[in-house]
Coordinates of C-alpha atoms in Angstrom, one line a residue:
Chain A
M1 CA -6.1 102.6 -51.1
Q2 CA -4.4 99.8 -49.9
G3 CA -1.4 99.1 -47.9
Y4 CA 1.9 99.3 -49.7
T5 CA 5.6 98.1 -49.4
I6 CA 8.4 100.8 -49.6
R7 CA 8.7 100.1 -53.3
Q8 CA 5.2 100.5 -54.3
A9 CA 4.8 103.8 -51.8
R10 CA 8.0 104.9 -53.6
A11 CA 6.8 104.7 -56.9
L12 CA 3.3 106.1 -56.4
L13 CA 5.4 109.2 -55.0
D14 CA 7.8 109.6 -57.3
K15 CA 5.5 109.6 -60.3
G16 CA 3.0 112.2 -58.1
K17 CA 0.1 109.6 -58.0
I18 CA -0.2 110.3 -54.5
G19 CA 1.0 113.0 -52.1
A20 CA 3.1 112.7 -48.8
A21 CA 0.5 114.0 -46.8
E22 CA -2.5 111.7 -48.5
L23 CA -0.2 108.6 -47.7
T24 CA 0.5 109.7 -44.3
R25 CA -3.2 110.5 -43.6
Y26 CA -4.3 107.0 -44.8
Y27 CA -1.9 105.3 -42.5
L28 CA -2.8 107.6 -39.4
E29 CA -6.4 106.7 -39.8
R30 CA -5.6 103.1 -40.1
A31 CA -3.7 103.6 -37.2
A32 CA -6.1 105.7 -35.2
K33 CA -9.0 103.3 -36.1
L34 CA -7.2 99.7 -35.7
S35 CA -4.8 100.4 -32.9
P36 CA -7.0 100.3 -30.1
K37 CA -7.9 96.7 -31.2
L38 CA -4.6 95.8 -31.8
N39 CA -2.6 97.9 -29.2
A40 CA -0.1 98.3 -31.9
Y41 CA 0.6 101.9 -31.0
I42 CA 1.9 103.4 -27.2
T43 CA 2.0 106.8 -29.2
I44 CA 0.4 107.7 -32.7
A45 CA 2.3 111.2 -33.3
A46 CA -0.4 112.4 -35.6
A47 CA 0.8 116.3 -35.7
E48 CA 4.5 115.7 -36.0
A49 CA 3.8 113.0 -39.0
E50 CA 1.8 115.3 -40.8
K51 CA 4.5 117.9 -40.5
E52 CA 7.0 115.6 -41.6
A53 CA 4.9 114.9 -44.4
L54 CA 4.7 118.0 -45.7
R55 CA 8.5 118.7 -45.6
A56 CA 8.7 115.3 -47.6
Q57 CA 6.4 116.6 -50.4
A58 CA 8.9 119.9 -50.5
M59 CA 11.8 117.4 -51.0
L60 CA 9.9 115.4 -53.7
D61 CA 8.6 118.6 -55.3
S62 CA 12.4 119.6 -55.2
G63 CA 13.6 116.7 -56.7
N64 CA 15.7 115.8 -53.8
Q65 CA 14.1 112.8 -52.5
K66 CA 15.9 109.4 -51.2
P67 CA 14.9 106.2 -50.9
L68 CA 12.4 106.5 -47.9
T69 CA 11.2 110.4 -48.5
G70 CA 7.6 110.3 -47.3
I71 CA 7.4 106.5 -46.3
P72 CA 5.1 106.3 -43.1
I73 CA 7.0 104.4 -40.7
A74 CA 6.6 103.3 -37.0
I75 CA 9.5 102.9 -34.4
S76 CA 9.4 100.5 -31.5
D77 CA 9.0 102.8 -28.2
N78 CA 12.3 101.9 -26.8
I79 CA 13.9 104.0 -29.5
S80 CA 14.6 107.7 -28.6
T81 CA 12.6 110.4 -30.5
K82 CA 13.1 114.0 -29.3
G83 CA 10.3 115.6 -27.6
M84 CA 7.9 112.4 -28.6
L85 CA 7.0 109.9 -25.7
T86 CA 9.2 107.0 -25.4
T87 CA 8.1 104.5 -22.5
C88 CA 9.9 101.2 -23.5
G89 CA 6.4 99.8 -22.5
S90 CA 7.2 100.6 -18.9
R91 CA 5.2 102.3 -15.8
M92 CA 9.0 103.5 -15.1
L93 CA 9.0 105.9 -18.0
Y94 CA 5.0 106.4 -18.9
N95 CA 5.8 110.2 -19.2
Y96 CA 9.7 110.3 -20.6
K97 CA 10.1 112.4 -23.5
P98 CA 14.0 112.1 -24.8
V99 CA 15.5 115.5 -25.4
F100 CA 17.9 113.9 -28.5
D101 CA 17.1 111.6 -31.4
A102 CA 18.6 108.2 -31.7
T103 CA 21.3 107.9 -34.7
V104 CA 18.4 105.7 -36.4
I105 CA 15.8 108.5 -36.2
E106 CA 18.3 111.0 -37.4
K107 CA 19.1 109.0 -40.5
L108 CA 15.4 108.6 -41.0
K109 CA 14.9 112.1 -40.8
E110 CA 17.5 112.8 -43.1
Q111 CA 15.7 110.7 -45.8
G112 CA 12.6 112.6 -45.5
A113 CA 10.9 109.5 -43.6
V114 CA 7.7 110.0 -41.8
I115 CA 7.4 108.9 -38.3
L116 CA 4.0 107.9 -37.4
G117 CA 4.3 107.0 -33.9
K118 CA 5.6 104.5 -31.4
T119 CA 4.8 101.2 -31.1
N120 CA 4.0 98.6 -28.2
I121 CA 6.8 96.5 -26.6
S122 CA 7.3 94.2 -23.9
E123 CA 8.7 96.1 -20.9
F124 CA 12.2 97.2 -21.8
C125 CA 12.3 94.2 -24.2
L126 CA 12.7 92.1 -21.7
G127 CA 9.6 90.2 -20.9
D128 CA 7.2 88.1 -22.7
N129 CA 4.6 89.8 -24.9
A130 CA 2.3 90.4 -21.9
S131 CA 4.8 92.3 -20.1
S132 CA 4.3 96.0 -21.4
F133 CA 2.6 98.4 -18.9
F134 CA 0.4 99.2 -21.8
G135 CA -1.1 95.6 -22.3
A136 CA 0.0 93.3 -24.7
P137 CA -0.2 93.6 -28.6
A138 CA -2.5 91.5 -30.7
N139 CA -1.6 89.4 -33.4
P140 CA -3.8 90.8 -37.0
Y141 CA -4.0 87.1 -37.9
N142 CA -6.2 86.6 -34.9
V143 CA -6.8 89.4 -32.1
D144 CA -7.5 86.9 -29.5
K145 CA -3.8 86.1 -29.7
S146 CA -0.9 88.2 -28.8
T147 CA 2.3 88.8 -30.3
S148 CA 5.4 90.5 -28.5
S149 CA 5.7 93.6 -30.7
G150 CA 3.1 96.2 -31.9
A151 CA 6.0 97.0 -34.8
A152 CA 5.0 93.5 -36.5
A153 CA 1.4 94.0 -35.6
A154 CA 1.5 97.4 -37.3
V155 CA 3.0 96.4 -40.4
C156 CA 1.1 93.1 -40.9
A157 CA -2.2 95.3 -40.3
D158 CA -1.0 98.4 -42.8
L159 CA -0.8 100.6 -39.9
A160 CA 2.6 101.6 -40.9
V161 CA 4.5 100.8 -44.4
C162 CA 7.5 99.4 -42.4
A163 CA 9.0 99.8 -38.8
I164 CA 12.2 100.1 -36.9
S165 CA 12.2 97.6 -33.8
A166 CA 15.0 96.7 -31.5
D167 CA 15.5 93.4 -29.4
I168 CA 17.8 91.7 -27.2
G169 CA 16.8 88.0 -27.6
G170 CA 15.1 87.5 -30.8
S171 CA 11.9 89.6 -30.6
I172 CA 12.0 91.1 -34.1
V173 CA 12.2 87.7 -35.6
Q174 CA 9.7 86.1 -33.4
S175 CA 7.2 89.1 -33.6
A176 CA 7.5 89.4 -37.7
S177 CA 7.0 85.3 -37.5
L178 CA 3.8 85.5 -35.5
C179 CA 2.4 88.3 -37.8
G180 CA 3.9 86.8 -41.1
V181 CA 5.8 89.6 -41.9
V182 CA 9.7 90.1 -42.6
G183 CA 12.0 90.7 -39.6
I184 CA 15.8 91.2 -39.8
Q185 CA 18.4 91.5 -36.8
P186 CA 21.4 92.6 -38.4
T187 CA 24.9 91.9 -37.6
Y188 CA 25.8 92.9 -34.1
G189 CA 27.7 96.7 -34.6
A190 CA 25.8 97.1 -38.3
V191 CA 23.5 99.6 -36.8
S192 CA 24.3 102.1 -34.3
R193 CA 22.2 101.6 -31.0
Y194 CA 22.8 105.2 -29.7
G195 CA 19.5 106.4 -28.7
M196 CA 18.2 102.8 -28.2
I197 CA 17.2 102.7 -24.5
S198 CA 18.9 99.1 -23.8
S199 CA 18.6 96.6 -21.1
A200 CA 21.4 94.5 -22.3
P201 CA 24.1 96.3 -24.4
S202 CA 26.1 93.2 -25.4
L203 CA 23.0 91.6 -26.7
S204 CA 20.9 94.5 -28.1
Q205 CA 20.6 95.5 -32.0
I206 CA 18.3 97.5 -33.7
G207 CA 16.9 96.2 -36.9
A208 CA 13.9 96.1 -39.6
I209 CA 10.4 94.9 -40.1
A210 CA 8.5 95.1 -43.2
K211 CA 6.4 93.5 -45.8
D212 CA 8.9 91.5 -47.4
A213 CA 12.8 91.2 -47.5
Q214 CA 13.4 93.6 -50.2
D215 CA 12.1 96.7 -48.1
C216 CA 14.2 95.4 -45.1
V217 CA 16.8 96.2 -47.6
A218 CA 15.8 99.5 -48.0
L219 CA 15.5 99.8 -44.3
L220 CA 19.1 98.5 -43.5
S221 CA 20.5 100.3 -45.9
A222 CA 19.3 103.7 -44.6
I223 CA 20.1 103.2 -40.7
A224 CA 23.4 100.9 -41.0
G225 CA 26.8 102.2 -40.6
K226 CA 29.3 103.4 -38.3
D227 CA 28.6 106.3 -35.6
M228 CA 30.9 107.4 -33.4
R229 CA 28.6 107.6 -30.5
D230 CA 28.1 103.8 -30.4
M231 CA 31.5 102.2 -29.9
T232 CA 30.5 99.0 -30.7
S233 CA 29.0 100.0 -34.3
I234 CA 31.5 99.1 -37.2
G235 CA 31.2 100.5 -40.8
Y236 CA 31.3 97.6 -43.0
K237 CA 30.5 97.4 -46.4
S238 CA 27.5 95.2 -47.0
D239 CA 26.4 95.1 -50.6
F240 CA 22.8 96.0 -50.4
A241 CA 22.8 97.3 -53.8
N242 CA 22.9 93.5 -55.1
V243 CA 20.2 92.1 -53.1
K244 CA 18.1 91.9 -56.2
E245 CA 20.6 89.2 -57.5
C246 CA 19.0 86.1 -55.9
N247 CA 21.0 83.3 -57.3
L248 CA 21.3 80.4 -54.9
Q249 CA 22.5 78.1 -57.2
G250 CA 25.1 75.8 -55.3
K251 CA 24.7 77.6 -52.0
T252 CA 24.7 75.3 -48.8
I253 CA 22.0 75.6 -46.0
G254 CA 22.3 74.0 -43.0
I255 CA 19.4 72.9 -40.7
I256 CA 19.9 72.9 -36.9
T257 CA 19.1 69.7 -36.1
E258 CA 18.9 70.2 -32.2
Y259 CA 16.1 73.1 -33.0
I260 CA 14.2 70.9 -35.9
A261 CA 14.1 68.1 -33.1
Q262 CA 12.0 70.2 -30.4
A263 CA 9.4 71.4 -33.1
S264 CA 6.2 70.6 -33.2
A265 CA 5.1 68.2 -36.5
E266 CA 3.3 71.3 -38.1
V267 CA 6.4 73.6 -37.6
K268 CA 8.6 71.1 -38.6
A269 CA 6.7 69.9 -41.7
A270 CA 7.0 73.6 -43.0
I271 CA 10.8 73.9 -42.3
E272 CA 11.1 70.7 -44.3
N273 CA 9.0 72.4 -47.0
T274 CA 11.2 75.5 -47.3
A275 CA 14.3 73.4 -47.3
Q276 CA 12.5 71.7 -50.4
T277 CA 12.1 75.4 -52.0
F278 CA 15.5 75.9 -51.4
K279 CA 16.9 72.5 -52.8
E280 CA 14.7 73.3 -56.1
L281 CA 16.2 77.1 -56.3
G282 CA 19.8 74.7 -56.5
C283 CA 21.1 74.7 -52.7
N284 CA 22.5 71.7 -51.1
I285 CA 20.8 71.1 -47.9
V286 CA 22.7 69.6 -45.1
Q287 CA 22.0 68.9 -41.1
V288 CA 24.3 70.6 -39.0
S289 CA 24.3 70.4 -35.4
L290 CA 24.9 73.3 -32.8
P291 CA 25.8 71.2 -29.7
S292 CA 26.0 74.4 -27.2
A293 CA 22.2 75.4 -28.4
K294 CA 21.0 73.7 -25.2
Y295 CA 22.8 76.2 -23.1
A296 CA 21.6 79.3 -24.9
L297 CA 18.8 80.4 -23.3
S298 CA 20.7 79.8 -19.6
A299 CA 23.4 82.3 -20.7
Y300 CA 21.3 84.6 -22.5
Y301 CA 19.0 84.7 -19.2
I302 CA 22.1 85.1 -17.1
I303 CA 23.8 87.9 -19.0
S304 CA 20.9 89.8 -20.3
S305 CA 19.8 90.0 -16.5
A306 CA 23.2 90.9 -15.1
E307 CA 23.6 93.6 -17.8
A308 CA 20.2 95.0 -16.5
T309 CA 21.2 95.2 -13.2
S310 CA 24.0 98.0 -14.2
S311 CA 21.7 99.5 -17.1
F312 CA 18.6 100.2 -15.0
A313 CA 20.9 101.9 -12.3
L314 CA 19.9 105.0 -13.7
Y315 CA 16.2 104.8 -13.1
D316 CA 15.7 106.6 -9.8
G317 CA 13.0 108.7 -10.5
I318 CA 14.7 111.8 -9.9
R319 CA 16.0 113.0 -13.6
F320 CA 13.0 111.4 -15.5
G321 CA 10.1 109.0 -15.5
Y322 CA 7.9 107.3 -12.7
R323 CA 8.8 108.6 -9.2
S324 CA 7.0 107.2 -5.9
K325 CA 5.5 109.4 -3.4
E326 CA 6.5 107.1 -0.7
G327 CA 9.7 107.1 1.2
D328 CA 11.2 109.9 3.3
T329 CA 14.8 109.5 2.5
F330 CA 16.4 109.2 -0.8
E331 CA 17.1 105.4 -0.4
Q332 CA 13.9 104.7 0.7
N333 CA 12.1 107.2 -2.2
L334 CA 14.6 105.3 -4.8
W335 CA 13.7 101.7 -3.8
H336 CA 9.9 102.2 -3.5
T337 CA 10.3 104.0 -7.2
R338 CA 12.0 101.3 -8.8
G339 CA 9.3 98.5 -7.0
E340 CA 6.6 100.6 -8.0
G341 CA 7.5 101.6 -11.7
F342 CA 8.9 98.2 -13.0
G343 CA 6.8 95.6 -13.7
E344 CA 6.7 91.9 -12.6
E345 CA 9.1 90.4 -15.4
V346 CA 11.6 93.4 -15.1
K347 CA 11.8 92.8 -11.1
R348 CA 12.3 89.1 -11.7
R349 CA 15.2 89.6 -13.9
L350 CA 16.9 92.3 -11.7
L351 CA 16.9 89.9 -9.0
L352 CA 18.3 87.1 -10.9
G353 CA 20.6 89.6 -12.2
V354 CA 22.1 90.3 -8.9
F355 CA 22.1 86.8 -8.1
A356 CA 24.2 85.8 -10.9
L357 CA 26.7 88.4 -10.2
G358 CA 26.6 88.1 -6.4
S359 CA 29.9 87.2 -4.2
G360 CA 30.2 83.5 -4.9
N361 CA 28.0 83.2 -8.3
Y362 CA 29.7 85.6 -10.4
E363 CA 32.3 82.8 -11.7
K364 CA 29.8 79.9 -11.4
Y365 CA 27.2 81.7 -13.6
Y366 CA 27.9 85.3 -15.3
Y367 CA 31.5 84.0 -16.2
K368 CA 30.5 80.8 -17.1
A369 CA 27.6 82.4 -19.4
K370 CA 30.0 84.4 -21.1
L371 CA 32.2 81.6 -21.8
V372 CA 29.2 79.5 -23.1
K373 CA 28.8 83.0 -25.7
E374 CA 32.1 82.2 -27.2
K375 CA 31.6 78.5 -27.5
L376 CA 28.4 79.3 -29.5
K377 CA 30.5 81.8 -31.5
A378 CA 33.0 79.2 -32.1
E379 CA 30.3 76.6 -33.2
F380 CA 28.6 78.9 -35.6
N381 CA 32.1 80.2 -37.1
A382 CA 32.6 76.1 -37.8
I383 CA 29.3 75.6 -39.0
F384 CA 29.7 78.5 -41.5
N385 CA 33.0 76.8 -43.0
T386 CA 30.8 74.6 -45.3
C387 CA 27.3 76.2 -44.9
D388 CA 26.4 79.7 -46.6
F389 CA 23.2 80.0 -44.1
L390 CA 21.6 78.3 -41.6
L391 CA 17.7 77.4 -41.5
C392 CA 15.6 76.8 -38.6
P393 CA 12.1 77.2 -36.9
V394 CA 11.7 80.6 -34.9
A395 CA 9.9 78.9 -32.1
A396 CA 8.6 75.3 -31.2
E397 CA 5.2 76.1 -31.1
Q398 CA 4.2 78.7 -33.7
G399 CA 0.8 80.7 -34.0
D400 CA -0.4 80.6 -30.7
N401 CA 1.4 82.8 -28.3
T402 CA -1.5 83.9 -26.3
A403 CA -1.6 81.6 -23.0
R404 CA 1.2 82.5 -20.8
S405 CA 2.6 79.4 -18.9
A406 CA 2.1 78.5 -15.5
T407 CA 5.9 79.5 -14.5
S408 CA 8.2 82.3 -15.8
V409 CA 10.7 79.5 -16.8
Q410 CA 8.2 78.1 -19.0
N411 CA 7.4 81.5 -20.6
W412 CA 11.4 81.7 -21.2
Q413 CA 11.2 78.7 -23.5
A414 CA 9.7 80.7 -26.2
S415 CA 13.4 82.2 -27.1
A416 CA 14.7 79.0 -27.3
F417 CA 15.9 79.1 -30.9
T418 CA 16.7 82.9 -31.3
V419 CA 18.6 83.6 -28.3
A420 CA 21.9 81.9 -29.7
Q421 CA 21.9 84.4 -32.5
N422 CA 21.9 87.6 -30.4
L423 CA 24.9 86.1 -28.0
A424 CA 26.9 85.1 -31.3
G425 CA 25.8 88.6 -32.9
L426 CA 24.7 87.1 -36.0
P427 CA 22.4 88.4 -38.6
C428 CA 18.9 86.4 -38.9
A429 CA 15.8 87.0 -40.4
S430 CA 12.4 85.8 -40.3
T431 CA 10.1 85.2 -43.3
A432 CA 6.8 83.5 -43.5
C433 CA 6.8 79.9 -44.9
G434 CA 3.6 78.2 -43.8
Y435 CA 0.2 78.5 -41.8
S436 CA -0.9 76.4 -38.9
K437 CA -4.3 74.7 -39.1
E438 CA -5.7 77.6 -37.3
G439 CA -4.4 79.9 -40.0
M440 CA -1.8 81.5 -38.0
P441 CA 1.7 82.4 -39.9
I442 CA 4.5 80.0 -39.5
G443 CA 8.0 81.8 -40.0
A444 CA 11.3 80.2 -41.3
Q445 CA 14.5 81.6 -39.4
L446 CA 17.6 82.3 -41.7
I447 CA 20.9 82.8 -40.3
A448 CA 24.0 84.1 -41.8
P449 CA 27.6 84.5 -41.1
H450 CA 28.7 88.0 -39.5
F451 CA 28.2 90.8 -42.0
A452 CA 26.5 88.8 -44.8
D453 CA 23.1 90.6 -43.9
A454 CA 22.7 91.6 -47.4
K455 CA 23.3 87.9 -48.7
L456 CA 20.9 87.1 -46.2
L457 CA 17.9 89.1 -47.4
A458 CA 18.6 88.0 -51.1
C459 CA 18.3 84.3 -49.9
A460 CA 15.0 85.5 -48.1
T461 CA 14.1 87.3 -51.1
A462 CA 14.4 84.0 -53.4
F463 CA 12.2 82.1 -51.1
E464 CA 9.8 84.7 -50.8
Q465 CA 9.7 84.9 -54.7
V466 CA 8.5 81.2 -54.5
F467 CA 6.3 81.3 -51.4
A468 CA 4.2 84.2 -52.8
S469 CA 1.6 82.7 -54.2
K470 CA 0.8 80.7 -50.8
R471 CA 0.6 83.8 -48.8
K472 CA -2.5 84.3 -46.7
E473 CA -3.5 88.1 -45.5
A474 CA -4.2 88.3 -41.7
A475 CA -8.0 88.9 -40.7
V476 CA -7.2 92.7 -40.0
Chain B
M1 CA 18.3 81.6 5.7
D2 CA 14.8 81.1 4.4
K3 CA 13.4 82.3 1.1
L4 CA 11.6 85.3 2.0
N5 CA 14.6 86.5 3.6
F6 CA 16.5 85.3 0.5
I7 CA 14.9 87.3 -1.6
K8 CA 14.8 90.2 0.7
Q9 CA 18.4 90.6 0.7
L10 CA 18.2 90.4 -3.3
E11 CA 15.9 92.9 -3.1
E12 CA 18.2 95.1 -1.5
L13 CA 21.1 94.6 -4.2
A14 CA 18.6 95.5 -6.6
A15 CA 17.5 98.6 -5.0
L16 CA 13.9 97.7 -5.0
T17 CA 11.0 97.3 -2.5
L18 CA 8.5 94.6 -3.3
E19 CA 5.1 93.8 -2.1
P20 CA 5.1 90.8 0.5
Q21 CA 2.7 89.3 -2.1
E22 CA 5.2 89.7 -4.8
R23 CA 8.2 88.7 -2.6
Q24 CA 6.4 85.4 -1.9
K25 CA 5.8 84.7 -5.5
Y26 CA 9.5 85.1 -6.5
A27 CA 10.6 83.1 -3.2
D28 CA 8.0 80.0 -4.5
E29 CA 9.6 79.9 -8.0
F30 CA 13.2 80.8 -7.4
D31 CA 14.2 77.0 -7.3
S32 CA 12.8 76.7 -10.8
I33 CA 15.0 79.7 -12.0
L34 CA 18.0 78.4 -10.3
E35 CA 17.6 74.8 -11.9
F36 CA 16.9 76.8 -15.2
I37 CA 20.2 78.5 -15.1
D38 CA 22.2 75.8 -13.5
V39 CA 22.1 73.9 -16.7
I40 CA 25.1 76.0 -17.6
K41 CA 27.2 74.3 -15.3
E42 CA 26.9 71.2 -17.4
A43 CA 28.7 73.2 -20.4
D44 CA 32.4 72.2 -21.3
T45 CA 34.1 75.4 -21.8
A46 CA 37.8 74.5 -20.8
G47 CA 40.2 76.1 -22.9
L48 CA 37.8 79.3 -23.8
Q49 CA 38.4 82.7 -23.0
V50 CA 36.0 85.6 -23.1
Q51 CA 36.3 88.1 -25.6
P52 CA 35.9 91.7 -25.6
Q53 CA 33.4 93.0 -27.9
V54 CA 34.3 93.2 -31.4
A55 CA 35.0 97.0 -31.7
E56 CA 35.8 97.9 -27.9
Y57 CA 38.1 100.7 -27.4
K58 CA 39.1 101.2 -31.0
N59 CA 35.9 103.6 -31.9
L60 CA 36.2 106.5 -29.7
R61 CA 35.7 110.0 -30.6
E62 CA 38.3 112.8 -30.2
D63 CA 38.6 114.0 -26.5
K64 CA 36.9 117.7 -27.3
P65 CA 34.3 119.4 -25.2
Q66 CA 30.9 119.3 -27.0
P67 CA 27.6 122.1 -26.3
S68 CA 25.8 120.3 -23.7
L69 CA 22.1 120.2 -23.9
P70 CA 20.2 123.3 -22.6
R71 CA 19.5 123.3 -18.7
E72 CA 15.6 123.5 -19.0
Q73 CA 15.7 120.5 -21.6
L74 CA 17.3 118.3 -19.2
L75 CA 15.0 119.2 -16.2
A76 CA 11.9 118.9 -18.4
N77 CA 11.4 115.1 -17.8
A78 CA 12.0 115.4 -13.8
S79 CA 9.0 115.1 -11.5
I80 CA 10.1 117.6 -9.1
T81 CA 12.6 120.7 -9.8
Q82 CA 13.5 123.9 -7.9
E83 CA 15.5 126.5 -8.8
D84 CA 16.6 125.1 -12.0
S85 CA 17.6 121.9 -10.0
F86 CA 16.7 118.5 -9.5
V87 CA 15.0 117.5 -6.1
T88 CA 15.7 114.3 -4.1
A89 CA 14.5 113.0 -1.1
K90 CA 16.5 113.7 2.2
V91 CA 20.1 112.1 1.6
V92 CA 21.5 112.7 5.0
G93 CA 19.8 113.0 8.5

C-alpha cells in the first residue's frame, strides 16, 4: 500500500478494493511509526478513528457515501474536536478536551471522514516553528529541518491523506511550501471558524492541506459555507464543480515585484520558471506593484498581538487548561498561571499587544495598522482590476527554516510574503514549483481576488499538471 | 522609566508574571521590536477609514434560548471543582 490522494482513496473505497478500516489502519500505523520522528501529531486518536472507519464502512455498504466518506484526515490542534485533546501547541491547554465540535469537524463527520488525530502547530498559531510546547515538527524532506505545521508534514509523509489546518499569518501556505504539498487559505469568511481557537479573529482562517489542488477542492467543498455561529462567515457560491476545467488561455498573472526583489536567487529562479510555465499555458505575465507590502508585517504584528490580548483573556486556569499552584489570591494565581502556561513568543506578543493598545499608542499603532490593512485591500483590488491571479514566492529563503534567527524580529521576517493576504482576507495557495540545491521544496504562491477560491485552485491544478514530472518525493 | 520597569508595567496590563531572566530578555529586545513596528508610521493613510468586517452584524441568529451544555461537561476541564462549581483562589481578603 502507498499514500493516496483523496481521489485515489475514493476510487478504491467505492470499488470495494479496500475497506475503510484497512485504509484507516494503514495511516494509523504509519502515524504511530513515523510521528515520533517527525513530531507531526500531538494526538493520534486511534480508537476514535477505528470507530469512525466502521461508521464510514456502513455508509459505503449502504451506498450512502459522500466525497470524504472513509478518507483519513488529520486536524490541526487548534480546531475543537469534542472529547479529543486540543492543545493549540501550548502548555496552557495541555489537557483541554473541548465539549463541542467545530463546525468544520461537524461537516467532516457528516461526510463520514475519519479523523486520525491532531497535528502539531506553533503555539496558538502565533509563533515560529519552534514555539510549540510539544517541540517543532520536522520536515519529511529533511528531518533535521523543521516546518511550521505538523499538518503539512503529515500529508507529505503519508501520515494522513489530507489535513484541515488553520492560520493567522500564512502558516498554511508556508508549511505547505516547506513540505512540497498544496495548501490553500480560502477567502476570509468562506469557512466558518466556529470552534477554531483563534488568537486574532480578524485574520484567522481555516483551510486545507493536501497532496494536490484537486484534493483541496474536495476539502473546501466539504467545509465551506455560511454558519450562523460565525458571524463573519459568508454563504457565497464558489464554483468548485468546474475546477477541472483548467483553461488559462488569455488569463493575466501579475508578479509582485516587491517580493521578487527580496527573494534569494534560487527562489527567484523557481518563480520565474513558474511564470514561464504559465506563459506557455497561454497566460499573459505582467509585473505589478504592491507599494504597501513594506508595511504589512508591522501592521500584522500589531493587529494580531492586540487581538491576542483580548482573545487570551479567557485563559485564567479556572475553567480549563493549565493552572499554577502559585499565588494566594485570584489575581496572583491568574498572573502565575499565564506566566507559566504561555510560551516565550505568546508572552512577547501579549506584551506588544498591550503596548500597541495603550494610552497614547492606540492611534499611532493599532488604528494606523487597521488603516494600513485598508490600504493593502485597496491596492490588491486595484491590481485585480487588470490581473486574474498574482504569483510570488512564499518566502525569501525557501527550504531551510531550521536555524532560529538571533532576534524575534528577524524570525518575524519569515512571514513577509504571506501576511498581506491575511490582512486583505484574500484566498491564496502554495504549490511546489522547484527544489533547492539541497533538495528542499520551493513553493509558488498564487493569490486570487475575494471569492475566486475555485478559480485559484483551477490555476494551481493547471500548473501542477505541467510540473508533475519534475516532482521529487520526500525522504521520509 | 527604565526598561525593566517598563516591561513590568506591560506585564501587569497583560496579566502575566515573568521570571526575572524573561523580563530582562524582553527588556533587551524591546527597542528592536519598537523599531520594527515603527515602520508603520511612514505609511500614508490619509483619506482612508477603517471598515467594519465584511459581514459584521448582518449574520445574527434569532435571539432564542438554546439548550445549555450539561454542567458536568463544563466542569470536566477544570483543574479544581467543588460542589458542582469552579474553584478560584481567594478574591477578597
